[in-house]
Amino acid sequence: MKTSNKFTLARAIFAPFFFLIYNIPVWTESPLLLKISAFIMIPLLAVFELTDYWDGHYARKYGEVSDFGKLFDPFADVTLNLTVFLCAVSSGYMPLVLFTLILYREFSQSFLRMVASKKGVAIAAKKGGKFKTVFYIISGFYFLAVESACRLGINFPFESVLRIGAIVMFVVCVLLSWGSFVDYIKTFFKFFSEE
């Protein structure tokens, strides 16, 4: 397996482990595990989000850019980001309706990529899609920062405001995700109409 794809695979494999790291302390109601998770969630997620940079870096450095990588990379991104969002839903930071809208968008985008690949076209990430992904990551870290503080027993005087802030950020995620998807659809149909 190519070096760049190994980094991508690590990101995809980490997603279910992150889900367990986040939720096992809640399920077991263990004060110790809650505190441990508060200290490790953000650093671990940061390392695995960095693999998105590393896979691109090594793909370009070693000439490993491929159609497979162009499909595998966004798949790993979506898997990890949706996992973080699912954790946000389970803790009440993200309304289920927002998660559902993002889920539908990501499934639709994956379908679009599959159709394009059947026609021999790899749909690489566009600027709008990349910006959307960056905002997904920022929103995920914001929510985890608030949740980690809560798990450590830090009481904010305006905790409800911080939670509303998370909701606002997730609403922006929805808007960015669907806005970039519309852009992908335009490009997709324009390409095939010219064929």
N, C-alpha and C. Protein backbone atom coordinates (compact mmCIF):
# COMPACT_ATOMS: atom_id res chain seq x y z
N MET A 1 0.84 -1.19 0.00
CA MET A 1 0.00 0.00 0.00
C MET A 1 0.88 1.24 0.00
N LYS A 2 0.48 2.24 -0.77
CA LYS A 2 1.24 3.47 -0.87
C LYS A 2 1.24 4.21 0.47
N THR A 3 2.31 4.95 0.73
CA THR A 3 2.44 5.69 1.99
C THR A 3 1.26 6.63 2.21
N SER A 4 0.88 7.35 1.17
CA SER A 4 -0.22 8.31 1.31
C SER A 4 -1.52 7.60 1.69
N ASN A 5 -1.77 6.44 1.10
CA ASN A 5 -3.01 5.70 1.39
C ASN A 5 -2.99 5.10 2.80
N LYS A 6 -1.80 4.84 3.33
CA LYS A 6 -1.70 4.34 4.70
C LYS A 6 -2.20 5.40 5.70
N PHE A 7 -1.83 6.66 5.43
CA PHE A 7 -2.31 7.73 6.30
C PHE A 7 -3.83 7.88 6.18
N THR A 8 -4.34 7.74 4.98
CA THR A 8 -5.79 7.84 4.77
C THR A 8 -6.50 6.70 5.50
N LEU A 9 -5.95 5.49 5.37
CA LEU A 9 -6.53 4.32 6.03
C LEU A 9 -6.54 4.50 7.55
N ALA A 10 -5.47 5.07 8.09
CA ALA A 10 -5.39 5.30 9.54
C ALA A 10 -6.54 6.18 10.00
N ARG A 11 -6.87 7.20 9.20
CA ARG A 11 -7.95 8.11 9.55
C ARG A 11 -9.30 7.38 9.55
N ALA A 12 -9.51 6.53 8.56
CA ALA A 12 -10.77 5.79 8.48
C ALA A 12 -10.91 4.78 9.63
N ILE A 13 -9.79 4.11 9.96
CA ILE A 13 -9.82 3.11 11.03
C ILE A 13 -10.00 3.76 12.39
N PHE A 14 -9.46 4.97 12.55
CA PHE A 14 -9.55 5.65 13.85
C PHE A 14 -10.97 6.05 14.20
N ALA A 15 -11.82 6.27 13.20
CA ALA A 15 -13.18 6.77 13.45
C ALA A 15 -13.95 5.94 14.47
N PRO A 16 -14.08 4.61 14.30
CA PRO A 16 -14.84 3.86 15.31
C PRO A 16 -14.17 3.86 16.69
N PHE A 17 -12.82 3.93 16.72
CA PHE A 17 -12.13 4.01 18.00
C PHE A 17 -12.44 5.32 18.70
N PHE A 18 -12.52 6.40 17.94
CA PHE A 18 -12.88 7.69 18.54
C PHE A 18 -14.29 7.62 19.12
N PHE A 19 -15.21 6.98 18.40
CA PHE A 19 -16.58 6.83 18.87
C PHE A 19 -16.60 6.12 20.23
N LEU A 20 -15.77 5.09 20.38
CA LEU A 20 -15.72 4.35 21.65
C LEU A 20 -15.04 5.17 22.74
N ILE A 21 -13.96 5.86 22.39
CA ILE A 21 -13.26 6.69 23.38
C ILE A 21 -14.20 7.76 23.93
N TYR A 22 -15.03 8.31 23.06
CA TYR A 22 -15.97 9.35 23.48
C TYR A 22 -17.10 8.77 24.33
N ASN A 23 -17.65 7.64 23.92
CA ASN A 23 -18.89 7.15 24.52
C ASN A 23 -18.74 6.17 25.68
N ILE A 24 -17.68 5.38 25.72
CA ILE A 24 -17.55 4.40 26.81
C ILE A 24 -17.58 5.08 28.18
N PRO A 25 -16.89 6.21 28.38
CA PRO A 25 -16.99 6.87 29.69
C PRO A 25 -18.43 7.27 30.04
N VAL A 26 -19.21 7.64 29.04
CA VAL A 26 -20.61 8.03 29.27
C VAL A 26 -21.43 6.79 29.60
N TRP A 27 -21.25 5.73 28.80
CA TRP A 27 -22.01 4.51 29.01
C TRP A 27 -21.73 3.89 30.37
N THR A 28 -20.45 3.92 30.81
CA THR A 28 -20.07 3.30 32.08
C THR A 28 -20.28 4.24 33.27
N GLU A 29 -20.51 5.53 32.97
CA GLU A 29 -20.66 6.55 34.01
C GLU A 29 -19.47 6.56 34.96
N SER A 30 -18.29 6.35 34.38
CA SER A 30 -17.06 6.31 35.18
C SER A 30 -16.43 7.71 35.24
N PRO A 31 -16.34 8.30 36.44
CA PRO A 31 -15.70 9.62 36.57
C PRO A 31 -14.25 9.62 36.10
N LEU A 32 -13.53 8.52 36.35
CA LEU A 32 -12.14 8.42 35.94
C LEU A 32 -12.02 8.40 34.42
N LEU A 33 -12.83 7.57 33.77
CA LEU A 33 -12.79 7.49 32.31
C LEU A 33 -13.23 8.79 31.66
N LEU A 34 -14.19 9.48 32.29
CA LEU A 34 -14.61 10.78 31.76
C LEU A 34 -13.45 11.77 31.76
N LYS A 35 -12.69 11.79 32.84
CA LYS A 35 -11.54 12.70 32.93
C LYS A 35 -10.45 12.31 31.94
N ILE A 36 -10.17 11.01 31.84
CA ILE A 36 -9.15 10.55 30.89
C ILE A 36 -9.54 10.93 29.47
N SER A 37 -10.81 10.67 29.13
CA SER A 37 -11.28 10.99 27.77
C SER A 37 -11.17 12.49 27.49
N ALA A 38 -11.43 13.31 28.52
CA ALA A 38 -11.35 14.76 28.34
C ALA A 38 -9.95 15.20 27.95
N PHE A 39 -8.94 14.48 28.45
CA PHE A 39 -7.56 14.85 28.15
C PHE A 39 -7.06 14.30 26.81
N ILE A 40 -7.65 13.18 26.36
CA ILE A 40 -7.07 12.55 25.16
C ILE A 40 -7.88 12.75 23.88
N MET A 41 -9.16 13.13 23.98
CA MET A 41 -9.99 13.21 22.77
C MET A 41 -9.45 14.22 21.76
N ILE A 42 -9.17 15.43 22.21
CA ILE A 42 -8.74 16.48 21.29
C ILE A 42 -7.35 16.20 20.71
N PRO A 43 -6.35 15.82 21.54
CA PRO A 43 -5.04 15.50 20.94
C PRO A 43 -5.09 14.35 19.94
N LEU A 44 -5.85 13.29 20.27
CA LEU A 44 -5.95 12.16 19.35
C LEU A 44 -6.62 12.58 18.03
N LEU A 45 -7.70 13.33 18.15
CA LEU A 45 -8.39 13.77 16.95
C LEU A 45 -7.48 14.68 16.12
N ALA A 46 -6.71 15.52 16.78
CA ALA A 46 -5.79 16.42 16.06
C ALA A 46 -4.77 15.62 15.26
N VAL A 47 -4.22 14.58 15.87
CA VAL A 47 -3.23 13.75 15.17
C VAL A 47 -3.86 13.11 13.93
N PHE A 48 -5.05 12.59 14.07
CA PHE A 48 -5.66 11.90 12.94
C PHE A 48 -6.22 12.86 11.90
N GLU A 49 -6.57 14.06 12.30
CA GLU A 49 -6.93 15.06 11.30
C GLU A 49 -5.69 15.49 10.51
N LEU A 50 -4.53 15.45 11.16
CA LEU A 50 -3.28 15.79 10.47
C LEU A 50 -2.94 14.78 9.38
N THR A 51 -3.44 13.55 9.51
CA THR A 51 -3.16 12.56 8.47
C THR A 51 -3.74 13.01 7.13
N ASP A 52 -4.74 13.90 7.16
CA ASP A 52 -5.29 14.43 5.92
C ASP A 52 -4.25 15.28 5.20
N TYR A 53 -3.45 16.01 5.98
CA TYR A 53 -2.35 16.78 5.38
C TYR A 53 -1.24 15.83 4.90
N TRP A 54 -0.91 14.85 5.76
CA TRP A 54 0.20 13.95 5.42
C TRP A 54 -0.09 13.11 4.19
N ASP A 55 -1.33 12.63 4.05
CA ASP A 55 -1.59 11.80 2.87
C ASP A 55 -1.44 12.61 1.59
N GLY A 56 -1.90 13.86 1.61
CA GLY A 56 -1.73 14.72 0.44
C GLY A 56 -0.28 15.05 0.18
N HIS A 57 0.46 15.32 1.26
CA HIS A 57 1.88 15.67 1.15
C HIS A 57 2.67 14.53 0.51
N TYR A 58 2.46 13.31 1.02
CA TYR A 58 3.22 12.18 0.50
C TYR A 58 2.75 11.76 -0.89
N ALA A 59 1.47 11.96 -1.17
CA ALA A 59 0.98 11.65 -2.51
C ALA A 59 1.66 12.52 -3.55
N ARG A 60 1.83 13.81 -3.22
CA ARG A 60 2.51 14.72 -4.15
C ARG A 60 4.02 14.48 -4.18
N LYS A 61 4.60 14.26 -3.01
CA LYS A 61 6.06 14.08 -2.90
C LYS A 61 6.54 12.85 -3.66
N TYR A 62 5.80 11.74 -3.54
CA TYR A 62 6.23 10.50 -4.17
C TYR A 62 5.46 10.19 -5.46
N GLY A 63 4.72 11.16 -5.96
CA GLY A 63 3.97 10.93 -7.20
C GLY A 63 2.92 9.85 -7.06
N GLU A 64 2.27 9.80 -5.89
CA GLU A 64 1.28 8.76 -5.61
C GLU A 64 -0.16 9.23 -5.82
N VAL A 65 -0.33 10.39 -6.43
CA VAL A 65 -1.68 10.89 -6.69
C VAL A 65 -2.36 9.91 -7.64
N SER A 66 -3.54 9.43 -7.24
CA SER A 66 -4.25 8.44 -8.06
C SER A 66 -5.75 8.68 -7.96
N ASP A 67 -6.48 8.08 -8.89
CA ASP A 67 -7.94 8.16 -8.85
C ASP A 67 -8.47 7.50 -7.57
N PHE A 68 -7.82 6.38 -7.17
CA PHE A 68 -8.22 5.71 -5.94
C PHE A 68 -8.06 6.65 -4.74
N GLY A 69 -6.92 7.32 -4.69
CA GLY A 69 -6.67 8.25 -3.58
C GLY A 69 -7.65 9.40 -3.54
N LYS A 70 -8.07 9.86 -4.73
CA LYS A 70 -9.03 10.96 -4.81
C LYS A 70 -10.40 10.54 -4.28
N LEU A 71 -10.68 9.24 -4.29
CA LEU A 71 -11.94 8.74 -3.74
C LEU A 71 -11.79 8.34 -2.27
N PHE A 72 -10.64 7.73 -1.96
CA PHE A 72 -10.40 7.21 -0.61
C PHE A 72 -10.25 8.33 0.41
N ASP A 73 -9.57 9.42 0.02
CA ASP A 73 -9.33 10.53 0.94
C ASP A 73 -10.63 11.17 1.43
N PRO A 74 -11.56 11.56 0.52
CA PRO A 74 -12.81 12.13 1.03
C PRO A 74 -13.65 11.13 1.81
N PHE A 75 -13.55 9.84 1.45
CA PHE A 75 -14.27 8.82 2.22
C PHE A 75 -13.79 8.80 3.67
N ALA A 76 -12.46 8.82 3.86
CA ALA A 76 -11.90 8.82 5.22
C ALA A 76 -12.27 10.09 5.96
N ASP A 77 -12.23 11.23 5.27
CA ASP A 77 -12.63 12.50 5.88
C ASP A 77 -14.06 12.43 6.40
N VAL A 78 -14.95 11.98 5.53
CA VAL A 78 -16.37 11.92 5.88
C VAL A 78 -16.61 10.95 7.03
N THR A 79 -15.95 9.80 6.98
CA THR A 79 -16.12 8.79 8.04
C THR A 79 -15.74 9.37 9.40
N LEU A 80 -14.60 10.04 9.45
CA LEU A 80 -14.16 10.61 10.74
C LEU A 80 -15.04 11.77 11.17
N ASN A 81 -15.36 12.67 10.24
CA ASN A 81 -16.17 13.84 10.61
C ASN A 81 -17.58 13.46 11.03
N LEU A 82 -18.19 12.51 10.33
CA LEU A 82 -19.53 12.07 10.72
C LEU A 82 -19.51 11.38 12.08
N THR A 83 -18.42 10.69 12.38
CA THR A 83 -18.30 10.05 13.69
C THR A 83 -18.27 11.10 14.80
N VAL A 84 -17.50 12.16 14.59
CA VAL A 84 -17.44 13.25 15.57
C VAL A 84 -18.82 13.89 15.72
N PHE A 85 -19.50 14.12 14.60
CA PHE A 85 -20.83 14.72 14.65
C PHE A 85 -21.83 13.81 15.35
N LEU A 86 -21.70 12.51 15.13
CA LEU A 86 -22.60 11.57 15.81
C LEU A 86 -22.42 11.64 17.32
N CYS A 87 -21.19 11.82 17.76
CA CYS A 87 -20.92 12.01 19.19
C CYS A 87 -21.58 13.29 19.69
N ALA A 88 -21.52 14.33 18.86
CA ALA A 88 -22.15 15.61 19.22
C ALA A 88 -23.67 15.44 19.34
N VAL A 89 -24.25 14.64 18.46
CA VAL A 89 -25.70 14.37 18.53
C VAL A 89 -26.03 13.63 19.82
N SER A 90 -25.23 12.62 20.14
CA SER A 90 -25.53 11.79 21.32
C SER A 90 -25.46 12.58 22.62
N SER A 91 -24.70 13.69 22.61
CA SER A 91 -24.57 14.51 23.82
C SER A 91 -25.43 15.77 23.78
N GLY A 92 -26.22 15.93 22.74
CA GLY A 92 -27.14 17.05 22.68
C GLY A 92 -26.55 18.35 22.15
N TYR A 93 -25.33 18.31 21.62
CA TYR A 93 -24.73 19.53 21.07
C TYR A 93 -25.24 19.82 19.66
N MET A 94 -25.57 18.76 18.94
CA MET A 94 -25.99 18.90 17.55
C MET A 94 -27.39 18.31 17.38
N PRO A 95 -28.35 19.10 16.94
CA PRO A 95 -29.69 18.56 16.71
C PRO A 95 -29.66 17.47 15.64
N LEU A 96 -30.45 16.44 15.84
CA LEU A 96 -30.47 15.30 14.93
C LEU A 96 -30.79 15.73 13.50
N VAL A 97 -31.65 16.72 13.34
CA VAL A 97 -32.03 17.16 12.00
C VAL A 97 -30.82 17.70 11.24
N LEU A 98 -29.91 18.38 11.92
CA LEU A 98 -28.72 18.91 11.26
C LEU A 98 -27.80 17.77 10.83
N PHE A 99 -27.65 16.79 11.72
CA PHE A 99 -26.82 15.63 11.39
C PHE A 99 -27.40 14.89 10.18
N THR A 100 -28.72 14.74 10.16
CA THR A 100 -29.38 14.04 9.06
C THR A 100 -29.16 14.76 7.74
N LEU A 101 -29.26 16.08 7.75
CA LEU A 101 -29.04 16.86 6.53
C LEU A 101 -27.60 16.69 6.02
N ILE A 102 -26.64 16.67 6.94
CA ILE A 102 -25.25 16.48 6.56
C ILE A 102 -25.04 15.05 6.06
N LEU A 103 -25.66 14.09 6.73
CA LEU A 103 -25.55 12.69 6.32
C LEU A 103 -26.08 12.49 4.90
N TYR A 104 -27.24 13.06 4.60
CA TYR A 104 -27.81 12.95 3.25
C TYR A 104 -26.89 13.59 2.22
N ARG A 105 -26.32 14.72 2.57
CA ARG A 105 -25.41 15.40 1.64
C ARG A 105 -24.20 14.52 1.35
N GLU A 106 -23.62 13.96 2.40
CA GLU A 106 -22.40 13.16 2.21
C GLU A 106 -22.69 11.88 1.44
N PHE A 107 -23.83 11.24 1.69
CA PHE A 107 -24.21 10.05 0.91
C PHE A 107 -24.42 10.42 -0.54
N SER A 108 -25.07 11.56 -0.78
CA SER A 108 -25.32 12.01 -2.15
C SER A 108 -24.02 12.31 -2.87
N GLN A 109 -23.09 12.94 -2.16
CA GLN A 109 -21.78 13.24 -2.75
C GLN A 109 -21.04 11.95 -3.09
N SER A 110 -21.10 10.97 -2.20
CA SER A 110 -20.44 9.68 -2.45
C SER A 110 -21.05 9.01 -3.68
N PHE A 111 -22.37 9.09 -3.80
CA PHE A 111 -23.04 8.51 -4.97
C PHE A 111 -22.57 9.20 -6.24
N LEU A 112 -22.47 10.53 -6.20
CA LEU A 112 -22.01 11.30 -7.35
C LEU A 112 -20.60 10.87 -7.75
N ARG A 113 -19.73 10.67 -6.76
CA ARG A 113 -18.37 10.23 -7.04
C ARG A 113 -18.35 8.84 -7.68
N MET A 114 -19.22 7.94 -7.19
CA MET A 114 -19.28 6.60 -7.75
C MET A 114 -19.73 6.62 -9.20
N VAL A 115 -20.76 7.41 -9.50
CA VAL A 115 -21.26 7.53 -10.87
C VAL A 115 -20.16 8.07 -11.77
N ALA A 116 -19.46 9.09 -11.29
CA ALA A 116 -18.39 9.69 -12.09
C ALA A 116 -17.26 8.68 -12.33
N SER A 117 -16.91 7.91 -11.29
CA SER A 117 -15.82 6.95 -11.44
C SER A 117 -16.18 5.85 -12.43
N LYS A 118 -17.46 5.49 -12.51
CA LYS A 118 -17.91 4.50 -13.50
C LYS A 118 -17.69 5.02 -14.92
N LYS A 119 -17.71 6.33 -15.06
CA LYS A 119 -17.49 6.95 -16.37
C LYS A 119 -16.03 7.33 -16.58
N GLY A 120 -15.19 6.90 -15.64
CA GLY A 120 -13.76 7.17 -15.78
C GLY A 120 -13.33 8.54 -15.32
N VAL A 121 -14.15 9.19 -14.51
CA VAL A 121 -13.84 10.53 -14.02
C VAL A 121 -13.72 10.49 -12.50
N ALA A 122 -12.62 11.01 -11.98
CA ALA A 122 -12.44 11.13 -10.53
C ALA A 122 -12.76 12.56 -10.13
N ILE A 123 -13.77 12.71 -9.28
CA ILE A 123 -14.15 14.05 -8.82
C ILE A 123 -13.29 14.41 -7.61
N ALA A 124 -12.31 15.23 -7.82
CA ALA A 124 -11.43 15.65 -6.72
C ALA A 124 -12.14 16.74 -5.92
N ALA A 125 -11.65 16.94 -4.70
CA ALA A 125 -12.23 17.97 -3.83
C ALA A 125 -12.03 19.35 -4.43
N LYS A 126 -13.09 20.17 -4.37
CA LYS A 126 -13.01 21.55 -4.85
C LYS A 126 -12.82 22.47 -3.65
N LYS A 127 -12.59 23.75 -3.93
CA LYS A 127 -12.33 24.70 -2.84
C LYS A 127 -13.48 24.75 -1.84
N GLY A 128 -14.72 24.77 -2.37
CA GLY A 128 -15.88 24.81 -1.47
C GLY A 128 -15.95 23.59 -0.58
N GLY A 129 -15.66 22.42 -1.16
CA GLY A 129 -15.66 21.18 -0.38
C GLY A 129 -14.56 21.16 0.66
N LYS A 130 -13.39 21.69 0.29
CA LYS A 130 -12.28 21.74 1.25
C LYS A 130 -12.58 22.70 2.40
N PHE A 131 -13.18 23.85 2.06
CA PHE A 131 -13.54 24.81 3.11
C PHE A 131 -14.58 24.22 4.04
N LYS A 132 -15.53 23.50 3.46
CA LYS A 132 -16.56 22.82 4.26
C LYS A 132 -15.92 21.85 5.23
N THR A 133 -14.94 21.07 4.74
CA THR A 133 -14.27 20.10 5.60
C THR A 133 -13.52 20.79 6.73
N VAL A 134 -12.84 21.89 6.42
CA VAL A 134 -12.13 22.65 7.46
C VAL A 134 -13.11 23.14 8.52
N PHE A 135 -14.29 23.61 8.09
CA PHE A 135 -15.26 24.09 9.07
C PHE A 135 -15.86 22.94 9.87
N TYR A 136 -16.02 21.77 9.24
CA TYR A 136 -16.43 20.58 9.97
C TYR A 136 -15.45 20.34 11.13
N ILE A 137 -14.17 20.39 10.80
CA ILE A 137 -13.12 20.09 11.79
C ILE A 137 -13.13 21.13 12.92
N ILE A 138 -13.22 22.40 12.56
CA ILE A 138 -13.26 23.47 13.57
C ILE A 138 -14.46 23.29 14.49
N SER A 139 -15.62 22.99 13.91
CA SER A 139 -16.84 22.79 14.71
C SER A 139 -16.69 21.59 15.63
N GLY A 140 -16.06 20.53 15.13
CA GLY A 140 -15.85 19.34 15.95
C GLY A 140 -14.95 19.63 17.13
N PHE A 141 -13.87 20.36 16.89
CA PHE A 141 -12.96 20.70 17.99
C PHE A 141 -13.62 21.64 19.00
N TYR A 142 -14.44 22.55 18.51
CA TYR A 142 -15.14 23.46 19.42
C TYR A 142 -16.05 22.67 20.36
N PHE A 143 -16.84 21.79 19.78
CA PHE A 143 -17.76 20.98 20.59
C PHE A 143 -16.99 20.12 21.58
N LEU A 144 -15.88 19.53 21.14
CA LEU A 144 -15.08 18.68 22.03
C LEU A 144 -14.43 19.49 23.15
N ALA A 145 -14.06 20.73 22.87
CA ALA A 145 -13.48 21.58 23.91
C ALA A 145 -14.49 21.86 25.01
N VAL A 146 -15.71 22.17 24.61
CA VAL A 146 -16.77 22.42 25.60
C VAL A 146 -17.08 21.15 26.38
N GLU A 147 -17.20 20.03 25.66
CA GLU A 147 -17.52 18.75 26.32
C GLU A 147 -16.39 18.32 27.25
N SER A 148 -15.15 18.49 26.83
CA SER A 148 -14.00 18.11 27.67
C SER A 148 -13.98 18.91 28.95
N ALA A 149 -14.27 20.20 28.85
CA ALA A 149 -14.33 21.05 30.05
C ALA A 149 -15.41 20.56 31.01
N CYS A 150 -16.55 20.18 30.45
CA CYS A 150 -17.65 19.65 31.28
C CYS A 150 -17.23 18.36 31.97
N ARG A 151 -16.53 17.50 31.24
CA ARG A 151 -16.09 16.23 31.82
C ARG A 151 -15.06 16.43 32.93
N LEU A 152 -14.35 17.53 32.84
CA LEU A 152 -13.36 17.84 33.89
C LEU A 152 -13.98 18.60 35.06
N GLY A 153 -15.28 18.87 34.97
CA GLY A 153 -15.97 19.55 36.06
C GLY A 153 -15.81 21.05 36.06
N ILE A 154 -15.36 21.61 34.94
CA ILE A 154 -15.20 23.06 34.83
C ILE A 154 -16.57 23.66 34.54
N ASN A 155 -17.02 24.52 35.42
CA ASN A 155 -18.34 25.13 35.25
C ASN A 155 -18.22 26.50 34.60
N PHE A 156 -18.81 26.62 33.43
CA PHE A 156 -18.82 27.91 32.73
C PHE A 156 -20.05 28.70 33.17
N PRO A 157 -19.89 30.00 33.38
CA PRO A 157 -21.06 30.81 33.74
C PRO A 157 -22.07 30.90 32.59
N PHE A 158 -21.59 30.71 31.36
CA PHE A 158 -22.47 30.82 30.20
C PHE A 158 -22.42 29.53 29.37
N GLU A 159 -22.53 28.41 30.05
CA GLU A 159 -22.45 27.12 29.34
C GLU A 159 -23.52 26.99 28.27
N SER A 160 -24.73 27.49 28.56
CA SER A 160 -25.81 27.39 27.57
C SER A 160 -25.48 28.20 26.32
N VAL A 161 -24.77 29.32 26.50
CA VAL A 161 -24.36 30.14 25.36
C VAL A 161 -23.34 29.38 24.51
N LEU A 162 -22.42 28.67 25.18
CA LEU A 162 -21.43 27.87 24.46
C LEU A 162 -22.10 26.75 23.66
N ARG A 163 -23.13 26.17 24.24
CA ARG A 163 -23.87 25.10 23.53
C ARG A 163 -24.62 25.68 22.34
N ILE A 164 -25.18 26.87 22.50
CA ILE A 164 -25.86 27.53 21.37
C ILE A 164 -24.83 27.84 20.29
N GLY A 165 -23.62 28.23 20.71
CA GLY A 165 -22.54 28.47 19.76
C GLY A 165 -22.24 27.24 18.92
N ALA A 166 -22.27 26.07 19.57
CA ALA A 166 -22.04 24.81 18.84
C ALA A 166 -23.14 24.59 17.81
N ILE A 167 -24.38 24.84 18.20
CA ILE A 167 -25.50 24.66 17.27
C ILE A 167 -25.36 25.59 16.07
N VAL A 168 -24.98 26.85 16.35
CA VAL A 168 -24.79 27.81 15.25
C VAL A 168 -23.71 27.32 14.29
N MET A 169 -22.62 26.81 14.85
CA MET A 169 -21.53 26.30 14.00
C MET A 169 -21.99 25.11 13.18
N PHE A 170 -22.79 24.25 13.77
CA PHE A 170 -23.28 23.09 13.03
C PHE A 170 -24.28 23.49 11.94
N VAL A 171 -25.05 24.56 12.18
CA VAL A 171 -25.95 25.08 11.14
C VAL A 171 -25.11 25.58 9.96
N VAL A 172 -24.01 26.27 10.26
CA VAL A 172 -23.11 26.74 9.21
C VAL A 172 -22.52 25.55 8.45
N CYS A 173 -22.21 24.47 9.17
CA CYS A 173 -21.72 23.25 8.51
C CYS A 173 -22.72 22.74 7.48
N VAL A 174 -24.00 22.74 7.86
CA VAL A 174 -25.04 22.28 6.94
C VAL A 174 -25.08 23.17 5.70
N LEU A 175 -25.07 24.49 5.91
CA LEU A 175 -25.13 25.43 4.79
C LEU A 175 -23.93 25.28 3.86
N LEU A 176 -22.74 25.14 4.44
CA LEU A 176 -21.54 24.97 3.63
C LEU A 176 -21.55 23.65 2.89
N SER A 177 -22.03 22.60 3.56
CA SER A 177 -22.03 21.28 2.92
C SER A 177 -22.96 21.24 1.72
N TRP A 178 -24.16 21.80 1.87
CA TRP A 178 -25.11 21.78 0.76
C TRP A 178 -24.73 22.79 -0.33
N GLY A 179 -24.13 23.91 0.08
CA GLY A 179 -23.66 24.88 -0.91
C GLY A 179 -22.57 24.28 -1.80
N SER A 180 -21.61 23.57 -1.18
CA SER A 180 -20.54 22.95 -1.96
C SER A 180 -21.09 21.80 -2.80
N PHE A 181 -22.10 21.10 -2.30
CA PHE A 181 -22.69 19.99 -3.06
C PHE A 181 -23.36 20.50 -4.33
N VAL A 182 -24.06 21.61 -4.23
CA VAL A 182 -24.68 22.22 -5.42
C VAL A 182 -23.61 22.55 -6.45
N ASP A 183 -22.47 23.05 -5.97
CA ASP A 183 -21.36 23.38 -6.87
C ASP A 183 -20.83 22.12 -7.56
N TYR A 184 -20.72 21.02 -6.81
CA TYR A 184 -20.27 19.75 -7.40
C TYR A 184 -21.26 19.28 -8.47
N ILE A 185 -22.55 19.40 -8.18
CA ILE A 185 -23.56 18.96 -9.14
C ILE A 185 -23.46 19.77 -10.43
N LYS A 186 -23.28 21.07 -10.31
CA LYS A 186 -23.13 21.92 -11.50
C LYS A 186 -21.93 21.48 -12.33
N THR A 187 -20.82 21.24 -11.67
CA THR A 187 -19.61 20.81 -12.36
C THR A 187 -19.80 19.45 -13.02
N PHE A 188 -20.45 18.54 -12.27
CA PHE A 188 -20.68 17.18 -12.75
C PHE A 188 -21.51 17.20 -14.03
N PHE A 189 -22.63 17.91 -14.02
CA PHE A 189 -23.51 17.93 -15.18
C PHE A 189 -22.91 18.72 -16.34
N LYS A 190 -22.14 19.74 -15.99
CA LYS A 190 -21.48 20.52 -17.05
C LYS A 190 -20.46 19.65 -17.77
N PHE A 191 -19.72 18.86 -17.00
CA PHE A 191 -18.70 18.00 -17.61
C PHE A 191 -19.33 16.98 -18.55
N PHE A 192 -20.39 16.32 -18.11
CA PHE A 192 -20.98 15.27 -18.93
C PHE A 192 -21.84 15.81 -20.07
N SER A 193 -22.31 17.04 -19.93
CA SER A 193 -23.07 17.64 -21.04
C SER A 193 -22.14 18.03 -22.18
N GLU A 194 -20.85 18.25 -21.82
CA GLU A 194 -19.86 18.63 -22.84
C GLU A 194 -19.26 17.41 -23.52
N GLU A 195 -19.47 16.24 -22.93
CA GLU A 195 -18.90 15.02 -23.50
C GLU A 195 -19.63 14.62 -24.77
